[in-house]
C-alpha cells in the first residue's frame, strides 16, 4: 500500500492550497515558504502524472484532475484529525453519542442513566433511538447497541445479550378479557413491531399457527408494541430484557410459561477505530457490568423456558385476579 500512496508532505501542501486557493496562504498555514509549497505540489503532480492546479498570479484553481482528487485527500486528513482527537480526549470526560434500539433505550438503558452518571459525571451522553445499520458508519455516532444477526462487516462487534420472547398483556385487559388458554388469544389483538416473524415463532411453538389469521396491529418497533400493550390495546411479545421491569412493576403480565428464543440478539457495535477510544471502552464496560448485575439479581418474574418447544403452554397469570 505504501508504494501506491504519494508522500505525506506533498498531499498536505495540495490540500491546503486547494482549500485556500492560494499558495501563499497554504504556506502560512503549514509554516513553510511559498516556494516550498510550490515545489511540493509540482512533485505531487509529477508523481501522479497529471496537472492539479491552474496558476494565475497568486491564486490557484483546481483542474478537473485536482477537483476529483481533493475530496479523497480531504476526507483522509479529516479522518486522521478526528481519530487523533478521540485518542487524546480524557478517558472519563467529554461527549459520547450512542445509537440504541428504541425499546432497549427506553425500557432498559434510560432507567439506568443514574448509575452511569454517578460513575462518570463528566461524560455527556447523546442517546439516539435507532436500529439503523447506517449508524455504525456515521461519523457523529460513537457506539451502537443494536438488534440483529451480528453480520455487520468491517467493524468491532460483541454480542451483549440473547433474549427470550413471550406474550405480555396489561392486567386491566386480561381482567376484562381473560386468557385461560392459548386459544383465548383469538379474542385479542396481536401487536408486533416487526413483520410478524417473531409472533410466528412463538405461535409455532404453541401449536397455534392458525391464530395468525386474527386481528393485528403492526407498530413501528418493539417499543411501540410494548407501549400499546401497557395501554391495553392488545397482546405484544415481550422479551426477557426490556419487559423485565414492566413485569416487576405489574404494568404487564405474562400469561404463559412458554418462551422462545428471539430471532436475533442484542450486539454492541462500533467502528474499529472507536473501540480503542477510552471513553467508548468505559461505556461498553458499563453496559456489560449492568447486564451482569441484572442476571445476578434476577429480581423480576419473567416467562420461563419450557423443556420442549413443542409443549403446549400452560396458563400462568402473574399477580392478576381475573373477573368472574
PDB file of N, CA and C in Angstrom, residues 147 190-199 216-226 235-237:
ATOM      1  N   UNK A 147     -30.000  -4.465  17.551  1.00  0.00           N
ATOM      2  CA  UNK A 147     -30.624  -5.786  17.478  1.00  0.00           C
ATOM      3  C   UNK A 147     -30.454  -6.320  16.066  1.00  0.00           C
ATOM      4  N   UNK A 190     -53.280  -8.911  18.163  1.00  0.00           N
ATOM      5  CA  UNK A 190     -51.847  -9.178  18.213  1.00  0.00           C
ATOM      6  C   UNK A 190     -51.102  -7.886  17.867  1.00  0.00           C
ATOM      7  N   UNK A 191     -50.151  -7.519  18.702  1.00  0.00           N
ATOM      8  CA  UNK A 191     -49.334  -6.326  18.481  1.00  0.00           C
ATOM      9  C   UNK A 191     -47.912  -6.758  18.154  1.00  0.00           C
ATOM     10  N   UNK A 192     -47.339  -6.200  17.101  1.00  0.00           N
ATOM     11  CA  UNK A 192     -45.956  -6.565  16.777  1.00  0.00           C
ATOM     12  C   UNK A 192     -45.241  -5.385  16.137  1.00  0.00           C
ATOM     13  N   UNK A 193     -43.930  -5.355  16.334  1.00  0.00           N
ATOM     14  CA  UNK A 193     -43.108  -4.274  15.806  1.00  0.00           C
ATOM     15  C   UNK A 193     -42.246  -4.696  14.640  1.00  0.00           C
ATOM     16  N   UNK A 194     -42.349  -5.972  14.234  1.00  0.00           N
ATOM     17  CA  UNK A 194     -41.590  -6.447  13.076  1.00  0.00           C
ATOM     18  C   UNK A 194     -42.577  -6.896  12.004  1.00  0.00           C
ATOM     19  N   UNK A 195     -42.144  -7.759  11.116  1.00  0.00           N
ATOM     20  CA  UNK A 195     -43.023  -8.224  10.040  1.00  0.00           C
ATOM     21  C   UNK A 195     -43.900  -9.394  10.460  1.00  0.00           C
ATOM     22  N   UNK A 196     -43.871  -9.754  11.736  1.00  0.00           N
ATOM     23  CA  UNK A 196     -44.699 -10.841  12.246  1.00  0.00           C
ATOM     24  C   UNK A 196     -43.964 -12.148  12.442  1.00  0.00           C
ATOM     25  N   UNK A 197     -42.678 -12.207  12.070  1.00  0.00           N
ATOM     26  CA  UNK A 197     -41.970 -13.490  12.158  1.00  0.00           C
ATOM     27  C   UNK A 197     -41.760 -13.927  13.600  1.00  0.00           C
ATOM     28  N   UNK A 198     -41.650 -12.982  14.538  1.00  0.00           N
ATOM     29  CA  UNK A 198     -41.428 -13.396  15.932  1.00  0.00           C
ATOM     30  C   UNK A 198     -42.710 -13.970  16.539  1.00  0.00           C
ATOM     31  N   UNK A 199     -43.856 -13.364  16.217  1.00  0.00           N
ATOM     32  CA  UNK A 199     -45.110 -13.972  16.653  1.00  0.00           C
ATOM     33  C   UNK A 199     -45.274 -15.358  16.005  1.00  0.00           C
ATOM     34  N   UNK A 216     -54.597  -7.850  13.920  1.00  0.00           N
ATOM     35  CA  UNK A 216     -53.202  -7.477  14.164  1.00  0.00           C
ATOM     36  C   UNK A 216     -53.020  -5.977  13.980  1.00  0.00           C
ATOM     37  N   UNK A 217     -52.089  -5.443  14.751  1.00  0.00           N
ATOM     38  CA  UNK A 217     -51.599  -4.085  14.527  1.00  0.00           C
ATOM     39  C   UNK A 217     -50.078  -4.170  14.423  1.00  0.00           C
ATOM     40  N   UNK A 218     -49.545  -3.652  13.333  1.00  0.00           N
ATOM     41  CA  UNK A 218     -48.088  -3.557  13.213  1.00  0.00           C
ATOM     42  C   UNK A 218     -47.674  -2.140  13.578  1.00  0.00           C
ATOM     43  N   UNK A 219     -46.842  -2.024  14.591  1.00  0.00           N
ATOM     44  CA  UNK A 219     -46.369  -0.726  15.032  1.00  0.00           C
ATOM     45  C   UNK A 219     -44.931  -0.525  14.548  1.00  0.00           C
ATOM     46  N   UNK A 220     -44.379   0.653  14.802  1.00  0.00           N
ATOM     47  CA  UNK A 220     -43.083   0.984  14.227  1.00  0.00           C
ATOM     48  C   UNK A 220     -41.930   0.153  14.734  1.00  0.00           C
ATOM     49  N   UNK A 221     -41.992  -0.277  15.995  1.00  0.00           N
ATOM     50  CA  UNK A 221     -40.908  -1.071  16.564  1.00  0.00           C
ATOM     51  C   UNK A 221     -41.420  -1.754  17.828  1.00  0.00           C
ATOM     52  N   UNK A 222     -40.552  -2.551  18.448  1.00  0.00           N
ATOM     53  CA  UNK A 222     -40.950  -3.309  19.640  1.00  0.00           C
ATOM     54  C   UNK A 222     -41.336  -2.397  20.793  1.00  0.00           C
ATOM     55  N   UNK A 223     -40.683  -1.234  20.897  1.00  0.00           N
ATOM     56  CA  UNK A 223     -41.034  -0.295  21.970  1.00  0.00           C
ATOM     57  C   UNK A 223     -42.492   0.145  21.848  1.00  0.00           C
ATOM     58  N   UNK A 224     -42.920   0.492  20.635  1.00  0.00           N
ATOM     59  CA  UNK A 224     -44.291   0.938  20.435  1.00  0.00           C
ATOM     60  C   UNK A 224     -45.282  -0.191  20.688  1.00  0.00           C
ATOM     61  N   UNK A 225     -44.917  -1.409  20.282  1.00  0.00           N
ATOM     62  CA  UNK A 225     -45.795  -2.547  20.535  1.00  0.00           C
ATOM     63  C   UNK A 225     -45.948  -2.787  22.033  1.00  0.00           C
ATOM     64  N   UNK A 226     -44.858  -2.668  22.764  1.00  0.00           N
ATOM     65  CA  UNK A 226     -44.913  -2.854  24.218  1.00  0.00           C
ATOM     66  C   UNK A 226     -45.749  -1.765  24.871  1.00  0.00           C
ATOM     67  N   UNK A 235     -52.175  -7.788  22.793  1.00  0.00           N
ATOM     68  CA  UNK A 235     -51.130  -8.633  23.367  1.00  0.00           C
ATOM     69  C   UNK A 235     -49.868  -8.477  22.518  1.00  0.00           C
ATOM     70  N   UNK A 236     -48.774  -8.138  23.153  1.00  0.00           N
ATOM     71  CA  UNK A 236     -47.497  -7.978  22.458  1.00  0.00           C
ATOM     72  C   UNK A 236     -46.557  -9.102  22.860  1.00  0.00           C
ATOM     73  N   UNK A 237     -45.465  -9.223  22.118  1.00  0.00           N
ATOM     74  CA  UNK A 237     -44.401 -10.125  22.526  1.00  0.00           C
ATOM     75  C   UNK A 237     -43.384  -9.332  23.332  1.00  0.00           C
TER      76      UNK A 237
END
